[in-house]
C-alpha angles and dihedrals in degrees: 000000000000122000129188132225090272089069093064089051092047097049092054098051097081098023101044130232109338128178099254127185125201114209128174124040094023108151141148090272094060105024097094095048092052095049092052094049098060110284113140096189139021131217104202114181129155097007093059094091140034103253091225090052085058099046088046095043089225102173094189090055094047089050093053092051091055090043090052088060090045090050095055095045085054094053088062 
């Protein structure tokens, strides 16, 4: 079952702040939304890196992908 960022906010309403983790489908497109709606942790898998950067062993590209996630987190 897939749940959106609203799930995390809704589950915490009656229970209080819980350390919840989002896994599966976490990407640059939704990471900010997840973090601002109550997730404390993110499990980022295949969306962490650009596939071509992995194939080409492009260290600069891989580092840029990681930095993009860090930059979003740092804006919150």
